[in-house]
mmCIF file of C-alpha atoms in Angstrom:
data_model
loop_
_atom_site.group_PDB
_atom_site.id
_atom_site.type_symbol
_atom_site.label_atom_id
_atom_site.label_comp_id
_atom_site.label_asym_id
_atom_site.label_seq_id
_atom_site.Cartn_x
_atom_site.Cartn_y
_atom_site.Cartn_z
ATOM 1 C CA UNK A 116 0.392 0.018 -0.223
ATOM 2 C CA UNK A 117 1.572 3.167 -1.282
ATOM 3 C CA UNK A 118 -0.393 5.468 0.992
ATOM 4 C CA UNK A 119 0.634 8.624 3.158
ATOM 5 C CA UNK A 120 0.030 9.344 6.433
ATOM 6 C CA UNK A 121 -2.231 12.700 6.711
ATOM 7 C CA UNK A 122 0.232 15.770 8.482
ATOM 8 C CA UNK A 123 -0.591 15.243 11.873
ATOM 9 C CA UNK A 124 -2.562 18.530 13.545
ATOM 10 C CA UNK A 125 -1.288 21.069 15.874
ATOM 11 C CA UNK A 126 -3.127 23.569 18.050
ATOM 12 C CA UNK A 127 -3.891 26.490 16.011
ATOM 13 C CA UNK A 128 -1.821 28.590 19.528
ATOM 14 C CA UNK A 129 -3.402 31.908 21.118
ATOM 15 C CA UNK A 130 -2.180 33.617 17.629
ATOM 16 C CA UNK A 131 -3.745 32.210 15.020
ATOM 17 C CA UNK A 132 -5.801 35.792 14.716
ATOM 18 C CA UNK A 133 -2.392 37.236 13.123
ATOM 19 C CA UNK A 134 -3.400 34.323 10.014
ATOM 20 C CA UNK A 135 -6.390 34.248 9.811
ATOM 21 C CA UNK A 136 -7.679 37.451 10.905
ATOM 22 C CA UNK A 137 -4.873 39.582 11.332
ATOM 23 C CA UNK A 138 -7.785 42.868 12.044
ATOM 24 C CA UNK A 139 -8.625 41.404 14.975
ATOM 25 C CA UNK A 140 -4.817 40.501 15.753
ATOM 26 C CA UNK A 141 -4.346 44.675 15.814
ATOM 27 C CA UNK A 142 -2.826 45.247 11.937
ATOM 28 C CA UNK A 143 -4.158 45.807 8.805
ATOM 29 C CA UNK A 144 -1.814 43.679 6.257
ATOM 30 C CA UNK A 145 -4.050 41.624 3.345
ATOM 31 C CA UNK A 146 -6.357 44.160 0.818
ATOM 32 C CA UNK A 147 -8.930 41.358 1.129
ATOM 33 C CA UNK A 148 -9.649 39.453 5.169
ATOM 34 C CA UNK A 149 -10.875 35.935 3.763
ATOM 35 C CA UNK A 150 -14.134 35.362 5.660
ATOM 36 C CA UNK A 151 -15.498 38.413 7.096
ATOM 37 C CA UNK A 152 -16.929 39.486 3.653
ATOM 38 C CA UNK A 153 -20.976 40.424 4.859
ATOM 39 C CA UNK A 154 -23.244 38.210 2.715
ATOM 40 C CA UNK A 155 -23.684 40.394 -0.798
ATOM 41 C CA UNK A 156 -27.044 42.167 -1.141
ATOM 42 C CA UNK A 157 -28.360 39.983 -4.090
ATOM 43 C CA UNK A 158 -27.952 36.776 -2.955
ATOM 44 C CA UNK A 159 -31.038 35.149 -1.744
ATOM 45 C CA UNK A 160 -32.355 33.923 1.576
ATOM 46 C CA UNK A 161 -33.625 35.180 4.798
ATOM 47 C CA UNK A 162 -30.798 37.191 6.780
ATOM 48 C CA UNK A 163 -30.553 35.663 10.145
ATOM 49 C CA UNK A 164 -27.495 37.024 13.531
ATOM 50 C CA UNK A 165 -26.433 33.837 15.135
ATOM 51 C CA UNK A 166 -24.127 34.735 18.925
ATOM 52 C CA UNK A 167 -22.989 32.813 21.083
ATOM 53 C CA UNK A 168 -20.010 31.536 23.301
ATOM 54 C CA UNK A 169 -17.286 28.409 23.614
ATOM 55 C CA UNK A 170 -16.975 27.703 27.229
ATOM 56 C CA UNK A 171 -13.911 25.435 28.620
ATOM 57 C CA UNK A 172 -14.561 22.592 31.441
ATOM 58 C CA UNK A 173 -14.502 25.404 33.853
ATOM 59 C CA UNK A 174 -17.140 27.270 32.685
ATOM 60 C CA UNK A 175 -15.045 30.367 31.145
ATOM 61 C CA UNK A 176 -15.411 31.619 27.831
ATOM 62 C CA UNK A 177 -12.417 31.367 25.836
ATOM 63 C CA UNK A 178 -11.935 34.479 23.733
ATOM 64 C CA UNK A 179 -9.197 33.118 21.747
ATOM 65 C CA UNK A 180 -11.322 30.496 19.324
ATOM 66 C CA UNK A 181 -11.506 30.764 15.558
ATOM 67 C CA UNK A 182 -13.859 29.104 14.188
ATOM 68 C CA UNK A 183 -15.297 28.672 10.437
ATOM 69 C CA UNK A 184 -18.416 27.904 9.389
ATOM 70 C CA UNK A 185 -19.513 25.986 6.271
ATOM 71 C CA UNK A 186 -22.748 25.936 5.212
ATOM 72 C CA UNK A 187 -25.141 25.397 2.130
ATOM 73 C CA UNK A 188 -27.502 28.350 0.255
ATOM 74 C CA UNK A 189 -30.628 29.436 0.770
ATOM 75 C CA UNK A 190 -32.042 26.390 -1.726
ATOM 76 C CA UNK A 191 -29.577 23.834 0.435
ATOM 77 C CA UNK A 192 -26.735 23.787 -2.353
ATOM 78 C CA UNK A 193 -23.145 24.161 -1.263
ATOM 79 C CA UNK A 194 -21.504 26.481 -3.417
ATOM 80 C CA UNK A 195 -18.195 25.105 -6.079
ATOM 81 C CA UNK A 196 -16.622 28.250 -7.023
ATOM 82 C CA UNK A 197 -15.475 31.435 -6.106
ATOM 83 C CA UNK A 198 -18.636 33.267 -7.409
ATOM 84 C CA UNK A 199 -21.097 31.704 -5.437
ATOM 85 C CA UNK A 200 -22.601 32.663 -1.990
ATOM 86 C CA UNK A 201 -19.414 30.781 -0.936
ATOM 87 C CA UNK A 202 -21.130 29.997 2.045
ATOM 88 C CA UNK A 203 -18.131 30.467 3.963
ATOM 89 C CA UNK A 204 -17.159 32.516 7.243
ATOM 90 C CA UNK A 205 -14.727 33.127 9.625
ATOM 91 C CA UNK A 206 -16.086 34.158 12.845
ATOM 92 C CA UNK A 207 -13.553 35.432 15.721
ATOM 93 C CA UNK A 208 -15.007 36.155 19.363
ATOM 94 C CA UNK A 209 -14.972 39.901 20.754
ATOM 95 C CA UNK A 210 -11.613 39.462 23.027
ATOM 96 C CA UNK A 211 -13.299 40.945 26.566
ATOM 97 C CA UNK A 212 -16.130 38.879 26.427
ATOM 98 C CA UNK A 213 -15.779 36.101 24.376
ATOM 99 C CA UNK A 214 -18.694 36.981 22.567
ATOM 100 C CA UNK A 215 -19.266 35.860 18.860
ATOM 101 C CA UNK A 216 -21.717 37.049 16.407
ATOM 102 C CA UNK A 217 -21.597 35.597 12.842
ATOM 103 C CA UNK A 218 -24.589 37.736 10.185
ATOM 104 C CA UNK A 219 -25.734 35.191 7.102
ATOM 105 C CA UNK A 220 -28.093 33.641 5.721
ATOM 106 C CA UNK A 221 -30.418 30.470 6.736
ATOM 107 C CA UNK A 222 -29.354 27.870 4.252
ATOM 108 C CA UNK A 223 -31.905 25.350 2.935
ATOM 109 C CA UNK A 224 -32.146 21.480 4.410
ATOM 110 C CA UNK A 225 -30.001 19.358 1.986
ATOM 111 C CA UNK A 226 -31.194 15.964 1.397
ATOM 112 C CA UNK A 227 -32.729 14.557 4.295
ATOM 113 C CA UNK A 228 -30.369 16.888 6.458
ATOM 114 C CA UNK A 229 -32.546 19.388 7.850
ATOM 115 C CA UNK A 230 -31.121 23.316 8.238
ATOM 116 C CA UNK A 231 -27.701 23.474 9.960
ATOM 117 C CA UNK A 232 -24.739 25.237 9.577
ATOM 118 C CA UNK A 233 -21.458 23.731 10.038
ATOM 119 C CA UNK A 234 -18.767 24.749 12.460
ATOM 120 C CA UNK A 235 -14.578 23.969 12.848
ATOM 121 C CA UNK A 236 -13.267 25.554 15.849
ATOM 122 C CA UNK A 237 -9.865 25.895 16.653
ATOM 123 C CA UNK A 238 -7.821 27.616 19.091
ATOM 124 C CA UNK A 239 -5.159 27.244 21.802
ATOM 125 C CA UNK A 240 -4.993 24.303 23.799
ATOM 126 C CA UNK A 241 -7.384 22.196 20.961
ATOM 127 C CA UNK A 242 -4.555 20.287 19.452
ATOM 128 C CA UNK A 243 -7.011 19.068 16.430
ATOM 129 C CA UNK A 244 -9.698 21.004 15.145
ATOM 130 C CA UNK A 245 -13.282 20.482 16.749
ATOM 131 C CA UNK A 246 -15.727 19.492 14.069
ATOM 132 C CA UNK A 247 -19.456 20.570 14.926
ATOM 133 C CA UNK A 248 -22.836 21.635 13.531
ATOM 134 C CA UNK A 249 -25.391 24.023 14.373
ATOM 135 C CA UNK A 250 -29.313 23.235 13.861
ATOM 136 C CA UNK A 251 -32.375 25.529 14.093
ATOM 137 C CA UNK A 252 -35.036 25.486 16.996
ATOM 138 C CA UNK A 253 -37.635 26.316 14.482
ATOM 139 C CA UNK A 254 -37.026 23.812 11.867
ATOM 140 C CA UNK A 255 -38.237 19.812 11.261
ATOM 141 C CA UNK A 256 -35.106 18.310 12.461
ATOM 142 C CA UNK A 257 -37.291 15.111 13.203
ATOM 143 C CA UNK A 258 -35.410 13.174 10.645
ATOM 144 C CA UNK A 259 -32.313 14.837 10.938
ATOM 145 C CA UNK A 260 -29.737 11.943 9.961
ATOM 146 C CA UNK A 261 -27.170 13.057 12.417
ATOM 147 C CA UNK A 262 -28.931 14.434 14.992
ATOM 148 C CA UNK A 263 -30.654 10.926 14.831
ATOM 149 C CA UNK A 264 -27.485 9.464 15.512
ATOM 150 C CA UNK A 265 -26.867 10.504 19.168
ATOM 151 C CA UNK A 266 -27.745 7.385 20.811
ATOM 152 C CA UNK A 267 -28.550 9.942 24.815
ATOM 153 C CA UNK A 268 -31.648 12.125 23.093
ATOM 154 C CA UNK A 269 -30.935 15.040 25.035
ATOM 155 C CA UNK A 270 -27.394 15.447 23.960
ATOM 156 C CA UNK A 271 -29.099 16.160 20.726
ATOM 157 C CA UNK A 272 -30.364 19.882 22.543
ATOM 158 C CA UNK A 273 -26.514 20.783 22.551
ATOM 159 C CA UNK A 274 -26.657 21.212 18.829
ATOM 160 C CA UNK A 275 -29.912 23.135 18.171
ATOM 161 C CA UNK A 276 -29.104 26.521 18.469
ATOM 162 C CA UNK A 277 -32.043 28.592 20.593
ATOM 163 C CA UNK A 278 -33.554 32.274 19.575
ATOM 164 C CA UNK A 279 -36.455 32.091 16.941
ATOM 165 C CA UNK A 280 -37.075 35.255 14.287
ATOM 166 C CA UNK A 281 -33.804 35.384 12.663
ATOM 167 C CA UNK A 282 -31.811 35.778 15.730
ATOM 168 C CA UNK A 283 -30.579 32.770 17.310
ATOM 169 C CA UNK A 284 -28.114 31.831 20.504
ATOM 170 C CA UNK A 285 -25.624 29.088 20.125
ATOM 171 C CA UNK A 286 -22.858 28.137 22.775
ATOM 172 C CA UNK A 287 -20.654 25.446 22.474
ATOM 173 C CA UNK A 288 -19.168 23.834 25.692
ATOM 174 C CA UNK A 289 -16.112 22.067 24.903
ATOM 175 C CA UNK A 290 -16.135 19.912 27.932
ATOM 176 C CA UNK A 291 -19.054 18.919 31.243
ATOM 177 C CA UNK A 292 -22.071 18.506 31.399
ATOM 178 C CA UNK A 293 -23.371 20.617 29.035
ATOM 179 C CA UNK A 294 -20.391 18.954 26.141
ATOM 180 C CA UNK A 295 -21.672 19.596 23.140
ATOM 181 C CA UNK A 296 -21.710 16.788 20.765
ATOM 182 C CA UNK A 297 -18.243 16.950 18.080
ATOM 183 C CA UNK A 298 -17.937 15.238 14.891
ATOM 184 C CA UNK A 299 -15.191 12.352 13.900
ATOM 185 C CA UNK A 300 -16.302 13.100 9.921
ATOM 186 C CA UNK B 173 -17.094 10.141 -3.041
ATOM 187 C CA UNK B 174 -15.925 9.742 0.786
ATOM 188 C CA UNK B 175 -13.172 10.733 2.704
ATOM 189 C CA UNK B 176 -10.793 8.279 4.481
ATOM 190 C CA UNK B 177 -11.076 7.974 7.848
ATOM 191 C CA UNK B 178 -8.748 10.322 9.888
ATOM 192 C CA UNK B 179 -6.685 8.204 12.079
ATOM 193 C CA UNK B 180 -6.440 9.664 15.455
ATOM 194 C CA UNK B 181 -4.110 8.015 16.480
ATOM 195 C CA UNK B 182 -1.685 9.672 14.619
ATOM 196 C CA UNK B 183 -3.046 12.911 15.636
ATOM 197 C CA UNK B 184 -2.574 14.445 19.011
ATOM 198 C CA UNK B 185 -5.514 13.121 21.498
ATOM 199 C CA UNK B 186 -7.669 16.236 22.757
ATOM 200 C CA UNK B 187 -6.400 15.969 26.166
ATOM 201 C CA UNK B 188 -2.812 16.093 26.579
ATOM 202 C CA UNK B 189 -2.258 17.347 29.498
ATOM 203 C CA UNK B 190 1.456 18.198 29.413
ATOM 204 C CA UNK B 191 -0.076 20.919 27.962
ATOM 205 C CA UNK B 192 -1.614 22.488 30.042
ATOM 206 C CA UNK B 193 -4.951 24.370 28.201
ATOM 207 C CA UNK B 194 -5.613 21.177 26.692
ATOM 208 C CA UNK B 195 -6.606 20.182 30.338
ATOM 209 C CA UNK B 196 -10.284 22.347 29.767
ATOM 210 C CA UNK B 197 -10.612 22.840 26.323
ATOM 211 C CA UNK B 198 -11.148 18.979 25.799
ATOM 212 C CA UNK B 199 -14.326 16.898 25.284
ATOM 213 C CA UNK B 200 -14.188 14.625 27.845
ATOM 214 C CA UNK B 201 -17.462 12.333 25.449
ATOM 215 C CA UNK B 202 -16.252 10.507 22.382
ATOM 216 C CA UNK B 203 -16.933 11.757 19.385
ATOM 217 C CA UNK B 204 -19.695 11.052 17.220
ATOM 218 C CA UNK B 205 -18.253 9.460 14.262
ATOM 219 C CA UNK B 206 -20.312 10.105 10.785
ATOM 220 C CA UNK B 207 -19.427 8.937 7.562
ATOM 221 C CA UNK B 208 -18.707 12.533 5.453
ATOM 222 C CA UNK B 209 -21.907 13.981 3.981
ATOM 223 C CA UNK B 210 -22.469 16.902 1.608
ATOM 224 C CA UNK B 211 -21.311 18.923 4.595
ATOM 225 C CA UNK B 212 -18.323 17.282 5.029
ATOM 226 C CA UNK B 213 -17.614 16.363 1.246
ATOM 227 C CA UNK B 214 -18.118 20.096 -0.283
ATOM 228 C CA UNK B 215 -15.330 22.490 0.844
ATOM 229 C CA UNK B 216 -15.213 26.517 -0.112
ATOM 230 C CA UNK B 217 -13.073 26.894 -3.321
ATOM 231 C CA UNK B 218 -10.531 29.642 -3.755
ATOM 232 C CA UNK B 219 -9.224 31.891 -6.890
ATOM 233 C CA UNK B 220 -6.822 34.509 -7.583
ATOM 234 C CA UNK B 221 -9.412 37.057 -7.351
ATOM 235 C CA UNK B 222 -8.974 35.974 -2.999
ATOM 236 C CA UNK B 223 -5.393 37.236 -2.423
ATOM 237 C CA UNK B 224 -2.730 39.612 -3.826
ATOM 238 C CA UNK B 225 0.343 38.765 -5.630
ATOM 239 C CA UNK B 226 3.097 39.051 -3.172
ATOM 240 C CA UNK B 227 1.321 37.903 -0.409
ATOM 241 C CA UNK B 228 3.546 34.945 0.081
ATOM 242 C CA UNK B 229 6.615 36.595 0.337
ATOM 243 C CA UNK B 230 6.692 37.586 4.500
ATOM 244 C CA UNK B 231 9.978 39.682 3.416
ATOM 245 C CA UNK B 232 7.970 42.163 2.006
ATOM 246 C CA UNK B 233 4.606 42.029 2.736
ATOM 247 C CA UNK B 234 4.722 44.316 5.614
ATOM 248 C CA UNK B 235 7.689 46.425 4.953
ATOM 249 C CA UNK B 236 7.386 49.615 6.113
ATOM 250 C CA UNK B 237 10.481 51.066 4.172
ATOM 251 C CA UNK B 238 13.077 48.499 5.077
ATOM 252 C CA UNK B 239 13.795 45.035 5.385
ATOM 253 C CA UNK B 240 12.690 42.315 8.629
ATOM 254 C CA UNK B 241 15.910 41.489 10.684
ATOM 255 C CA UNK B 242 16.854 37.994 10.856
ATOM 256 C CA UNK B 243 18.098 35.089 8.423
ATOM 257 C CA UNK B 244 16.158 35.178 5.039
ATOM 258 C CA UNK B 245 14.538 31.492 4.264
ATOM 259 C CA UNK B 246 12.150 30.377 1.440
ATOM 260 C CA UNK B 247 9.794 27.120 2.612
ATOM 261 C CA UNK B 248 8.174 25.503 0.540
ATOM 262 C CA UNK B 249 6.888 22.028 -0.681
ATOM 263 C CA UNK B 250 4.072 20.468 -1.652
ATOM 264 C CA UNK B 251 0.273 20.107 -0.871
ATOM 265 C CA UNK B 252 -0.593 16.031 -1.582
ATOM 266 C CA UNK B 253 -3.419 13.817 -0.400
ATOM 267 C CA UNK B 254 -3.255 10.039 1.276
ATOM 268 C CA UNK B 255 -3.437 9.167 -2.547
ATOM 269 C CA UNK B 256 -0.136 11.052 -3.136
ATOM 270 C CA UNK B 257 -2.480 13.231 -5.450
ATOM 271 C CA UNK B 258 -1.595 16.616 -5.782
ATOM 272 C CA UNK B 259 -3.558 19.215 -4.149
ATOM 273 C CA UNK B 260 -3.863 21.783 -6.858
ATOM 274 C CA UNK B 261 -5.399 25.660 -6.151
ATOM 275 C CA UNK B 262 -5.605 25.602 -2.844
ATOM 276 C CA UNK B 263 -5.516 27.910 0.181
ATOM 277 C CA UNK B 264 -2.420 27.652 2.400
ATOM 278 C CA UNK B 265 -2.309 30.393 5.407
ATOM 279 C CA UNK B 266 0.817 31.173 7.369
ATOM 280 C CA UNK B 267 1.146 32.393 10.487
ATOM 281 C CA UNK B 268 4.673 32.973 12.499
ATOM 282 C CA UNK B 269 6.746 34.948 15.126
ATOM 283 C CA UNK B 270 9.914 37.661 14.149
ATOM 284 C CA UNK B 271 13.082 36.593 14.349
ATOM 285 C CA UNK B 272 13.069 37.254 17.950
ATOM 286 C CA UNK B 273 10.161 35.050 18.770
ATOM 287 C CA UNK B 274 8.059 37.897 19.278
ATOM 288 C CA UNK B 275 4.093 38.039 17.205
ATOM 289 C CA UNK B 276 3.382 40.962 16.125
ATOM 290 C CA UNK B 277 -0.514 40.275 17.957
ATOM 291 C CA UNK B 278 -2.041 42.563 20.624
ATOM 292 C CA UNK B 279 -1.925 40.394 23.026
ATOM 293 C CA UNK B 280 1.956 38.842 23.294
ATOM 294 C CA UNK B 281 3.821 40.696 25.982
ATOM 295 C CA UNK B 282 6.860 38.938 24.983
ATOM 296 C CA UNK B 283 9.622 41.345 25.852
ATOM 297 C CA UNK B 284 11.382 40.694 22.632
ATOM 298 C CA UNK B 285 11.107 43.870 20.311
ATOM 299 C CA UNK B 286 8.353 43.807 17.536
ATOM 300 C CA UNK B 287 10.045 44.194 13.970
ATOM 301 C CA UNK B 288 9.166 47.439 12.401
ATOM 302 C CA UNK B 289 8.981 45.700 8.697
ATOM 303 C CA UNK B 290 7.619 42.144 9.763
ATOM 304 C CA UNK B 291 3.994 41.445 9.779
ATOM 305 C CA UNK B 292 4.113 37.375 10.425
ATOM 306 C CA UNK B 293 1.601 35.760 8.101
ATOM 307 C CA UNK B 294 1.409 35.398 4.544
ATOM 308 C CA UNK B 295 -0.627 33.204 2.019
ATOM 309 C CA UNK B 296 -0.968 31.694 -1.290
ATOM 310 C CA UNK B 297 -2.653 29.461 -3.595
ATOM 311 C CA UNK B 298 -1.075 26.123 -4.638
ATOM 312 C CA UNK B 299 -0.382 25.825 -8.185
ATOM 313 C CA UNK B 300 -1.433 22.986 -10.408
ATOM 314 C CA UNK B 301 0.990 20.502 -9.127
ATOM 315 C CA UNK B 302 -0.244 21.333 -5.425
ATOM 316 C CA UNK B 303 3.010 23.127 -5.224
ATOM 317 C CA UNK B 304 3.393 26.270 -2.653
ATOM 318 C CA UNK B 305 6.184 28.402 -1.445
ATOM 319 C CA UNK B 306 6.651 31.579 1.086
ATOM 320 C CA UNK B 307 9.593 33.768 1.575
ATOM 321 C CA UNK B 308 10.100 34.924 5.312
ATOM 322 C CA UNK B 309 12.246 35.301 8.485
ATOM 323 C CA UNK B 310 12.924 31.728 10.247
ATOM 324 C CA UNK B 311 11.007 32.695 13.590
ATOM 325 C CA UNK B 312 13.021 32.501 16.853
ATOM 326 C CA UNK B 313 11.865 30.379 19.960
ATOM 327 C CA UNK B 314 9.619 31.503 22.304
ATOM 328 C CA UNK B 315 8.901 31.290 25.705
ATOM 329 C CA UNK B 316 4.910 30.462 27.408
ATOM 330 C CA UNK B 317 3.839 29.956 30.838
ATOM 331 C CA UNK B 318 2.811 26.313 30.614
ATOM 332 C CA UNK B 319 5.125 24.834 32.882
ATOM 333 C CA UNK B 320 7.247 27.774 34.554
ATOM 334 C CA UNK B 321 10.093 27.035 31.871
ATOM 335 C CA UNK B 322 8.659 25.808 28.451
ATOM 336 C CA UNK B 323 10.085 27.423 25.251
ATOM 337 C CA UNK B 324 8.199 26.861 22.280
ATOM 338 C CA UNK B 325 10.923 25.709 18.980
ATOM 339 C CA UNK B 326 10.852 27.970 15.995
ATOM 340 C CA UNK B 327 7.790 27.214 14.249
ATOM 341 C CA UNK B 328 5.410 28.423 11.382
ATOM 342 C CA UNK B 329 1.493 27.705 12.188
ATOM 343 C CA UNK B 330 0.392 25.750 8.589
ATOM 344 C CA UNK B 331 -3.329 26.391 8.026
ATOM 345 C CA UNK B 332 -4.499 24.313 4.555
ATOM 346 C CA UNK B 333 -7.741 23.991 3.023
ATOM 347 C CA UNK B 334 -7.769 21.074 0.663
ATOM 348 C CA UNK B 335 -10.836 20.427 -1.672
ATOM 349 C CA UNK B 336 -13.560 19.439 1.247
ATOM 350 C CA UNK B 337 -14.274 20.652 4.853
ATOM 351 C CA UNK B 338 -13.465 17.432 6.203
ATOM 352 C CA UNK B 339 -10.235 17.689 5.107
ATOM 353 C CA UNK B 340 -9.625 21.316 6.937
ATOM 354 C CA UNK B 341 -6.232 21.070 8.751
ATOM 355 C CA UNK B 342 -4.203 23.769 10.775
ATOM 356 C CA UNK B 343 -1.061 22.090 11.805
ATOM 357 C CA UNK B 344 2.716 23.356 12.987
ATOM 358 C CA UNK B 345 6.177 22.995 10.969
ATOM 359 C CA UNK B 346 9.417 22.806 12.972
ATOM 360 C CA UNK B 347 13.212 23.425 11.592
ATOM 361 C CA UNK B 348 15.388 20.317 10.708
ATOM 362 C CA UNK B 349 17.579 20.386 13.836
ATOM 363 C CA UNK B 350 16.278 22.670 16.664
ATOM 364 C CA UNK B 351 16.565 21.137 19.952
ATOM 365 C CA UNK B 352 13.547 22.281 21.346
ATOM 366 C CA UNK B 353 11.612 19.956 19.314
ATOM 367 C CA UNK B 354 12.177 17.056 21.775
ATOM 368 C CA UNK B 355 11.569 19.168 24.786
ATOM 369 C CA UNK B 356 7.921 21.276 23.906
ATOM 370 C CA UNK B 357 5.227 19.791 25.321
ATOM 371 C CA UNK B 358 2.438 20.876 22.260
ATOM 372 C CA UNK B 359 4.747 18.648 20.244
ATOM 373 C CA UNK B 360 5.000 16.083 22.390
ATOM 374 C CA UNK B 361 1.053 16.216 22.611
ATOM 375 C CA UNK B 362 1.881 14.032 18.965
ATOM 376 C CA UNK B 363 2.673 10.057 20.958
ATOM 377 C CA UNK B 364 3.771 8.712 17.379
ATOM 378 C CA UNK B 365 7.471 10.045 16.841
ATOM 379 C CA UNK B 366 6.883 9.093 13.059
ATOM 380 C CA UNK B 367 4.612 11.670 12.586
ATOM 381 C CA UNK B 368 6.420 13.891 14.854
ATOM 382 C CA UNK B 369 9.051 13.959 11.906
ATOM 383 C CA UNK B 370 6.291 14.759 9.491
ATOM 384 C CA UNK B 371 6.397 18.174 11.259
ATOM 385 C CA UNK B 372 9.828 18.732 10.563
ATOM 386 C CA UNK B 373 10.950 20.219 7.834
ATOM 387 C CA UNK B 374 14.566 19.214 6.017
ATOM 388 C CA UNK B 375 17.450 22.413 5.144
ATOM 389 C CA UNK B 376 17.077 22.168 0.860
ATOM 390 C CA UNK B 377 20.163 23.412 0.096
ATOM 391 C CA UNK B 378 18.938 22.894 -3.196
ATOM 392 C CA UNK B 379 16.267 25.447 -3.517
ATOM 393 C CA UNK B 380 18.245 27.639 -0.937
ATOM 394 C CA UNK B 381 19.356 31.369 -3.358
ATOM 395 C CA UNK B 382 23.173 31.460 -3.270
ATOM 396 C CA UNK B 383 23.884 34.511 -1.372
ATOM 397 C CA UNK B 384 20.517 35.392 -0.064
ATOM 398 C CA UNK B 385 17.988 32.862 1.281
ATOM 399 C CA UNK B 386 18.113 29.298 2.551
ATOM 400 C CA UNK B 387 15.133 27.054 2.322
ATOM 401 C CA UNK B 388 13.490 24.562 3.839
ATOM 402 C CA UNK B 389 11.012 21.907 2.232
ATOM 403 C CA UNK B 390 7.585 21.243 4.119
ATOM 404 C CA UNK B 391 5.428 18.721 2.053
ATOM 405 C CA UNK B 392 1.724 19.017 3.311
ATOM 406 C CA UNK B 393 -0.345 15.743 3.304
ATOM 407 C CA UNK B 394 -4.346 16.040 3.669
ATOM 408 C CA UNK B 395 -7.408 13.324 4.065
ATOM 409 C CA UNK B 396 -7.532 11.055 0.952
ATOM 410 C CA UNK B 397 -10.613 11.017 -0.824
ATOM 411 C CA UNK B 398 -12.695 7.771 -2.613
ATOM 412 C CA UNK B 399 -15.168 6.533 -4.534
ATOM 413 C CA UNK B 400 -17.483 4.765 -2.675
ATOM 414 C CA UNK B 401 -18.268 1.047 -4.844
ATOM 415 C CA UNK B 402 -21.965 2.678 -6.668
ATOM 416 C CA UNK B 403 -19.815 5.870 -7.427
ATOM 417 C CA UNK B 404 -17.068 4.193 -9.157
ATOM 418 C CA UNK B 405 -16.248 4.487 -12.703
ATOM 419 C CA UNK B 406 -14.096 2.909 -15.140
ATOM 420 C CA UNK B 407 -11.723 6.483 -15.324
ATOM 421 C CA UNK B 408 -11.892 7.169 -11.768
ATOM 422 C CA UNK B 409 -12.706 10.114 -9.938
#
């Protein structure tokens, strides 16, 4: 077998913003910082806002996290060229409060999968980026194949945001009683 | 189409207690294993319109009228997948400290000086063969609050996309021969010495520019993809 091994992961460390969000790190270097563009006006779909925090095992907000979001468009289709609605965002929390805000559009359902955002978290102390999903409290999630894979029904709630009418809250718990379900994809 | 399973015994575990921050930031529950769906098999695409020329040259991309101080190097390599196929046109981003080990980040308080001509980040797209290159300054080691006297080896953080969200990877590149590698709890979060070896870039004299800069080679391997049985086509995917 002539396979290669995947390059091992390492933590993104405390200064991940220098590379992936330099404006947040405090300096201006790129003409166009990737992942922070607002959804262009012509893109169809309901505008939504998601706020939240990433919380560690001691209950403290993780203020140095960087989250990437990947999602389908309003019709449930994933972009396959840079010209489409890209469907990809970077989110950095406020360094004082740890609260992040994402402005996007509500994704459509994709096949049997209920509408969701895919999230990937990196930070100091996280050795391999963590994958999870956010589902919507006001959507029909009953038949979603991923939620239904979760053996303990109460843990499914960790993937469902709270809120309504396009304003949602989604806290991600890295550890502890309310620990979010993370995906080994 | 699906992704090869990630070998989580090869990657560092979430909980690596000698790296103290991992203690409170590691899940205690088992992850939910999921055969990749469209959400993980698709991913963002980047084009040349996304980045400006010269963004892969850290010697000039933040220069304020002078050159940064330090050892001038080229870091180059290829992005491949586990099937040894090149990963073309994918975004590679790097960030690092300056020659003294100081990051240009408002949260870095280390007493080594900021270099006015050095920002410390760069990005590029791989070419059609999966090749990428940066020009930069070799970063310095720096201390961090883990054990009382912990120092990170010189390293460059590397972020790579691949063609699907499930291939997303962030890692760190180390430099051949650095004696701090063997002492670093973040490096040693990786259990297999062969995996650590894969993060150590060898000196590459063949790519050095005489009287100008040295070179290091760092190849990056992303997860492989295969057709699922009923998708198989004679010509392959």
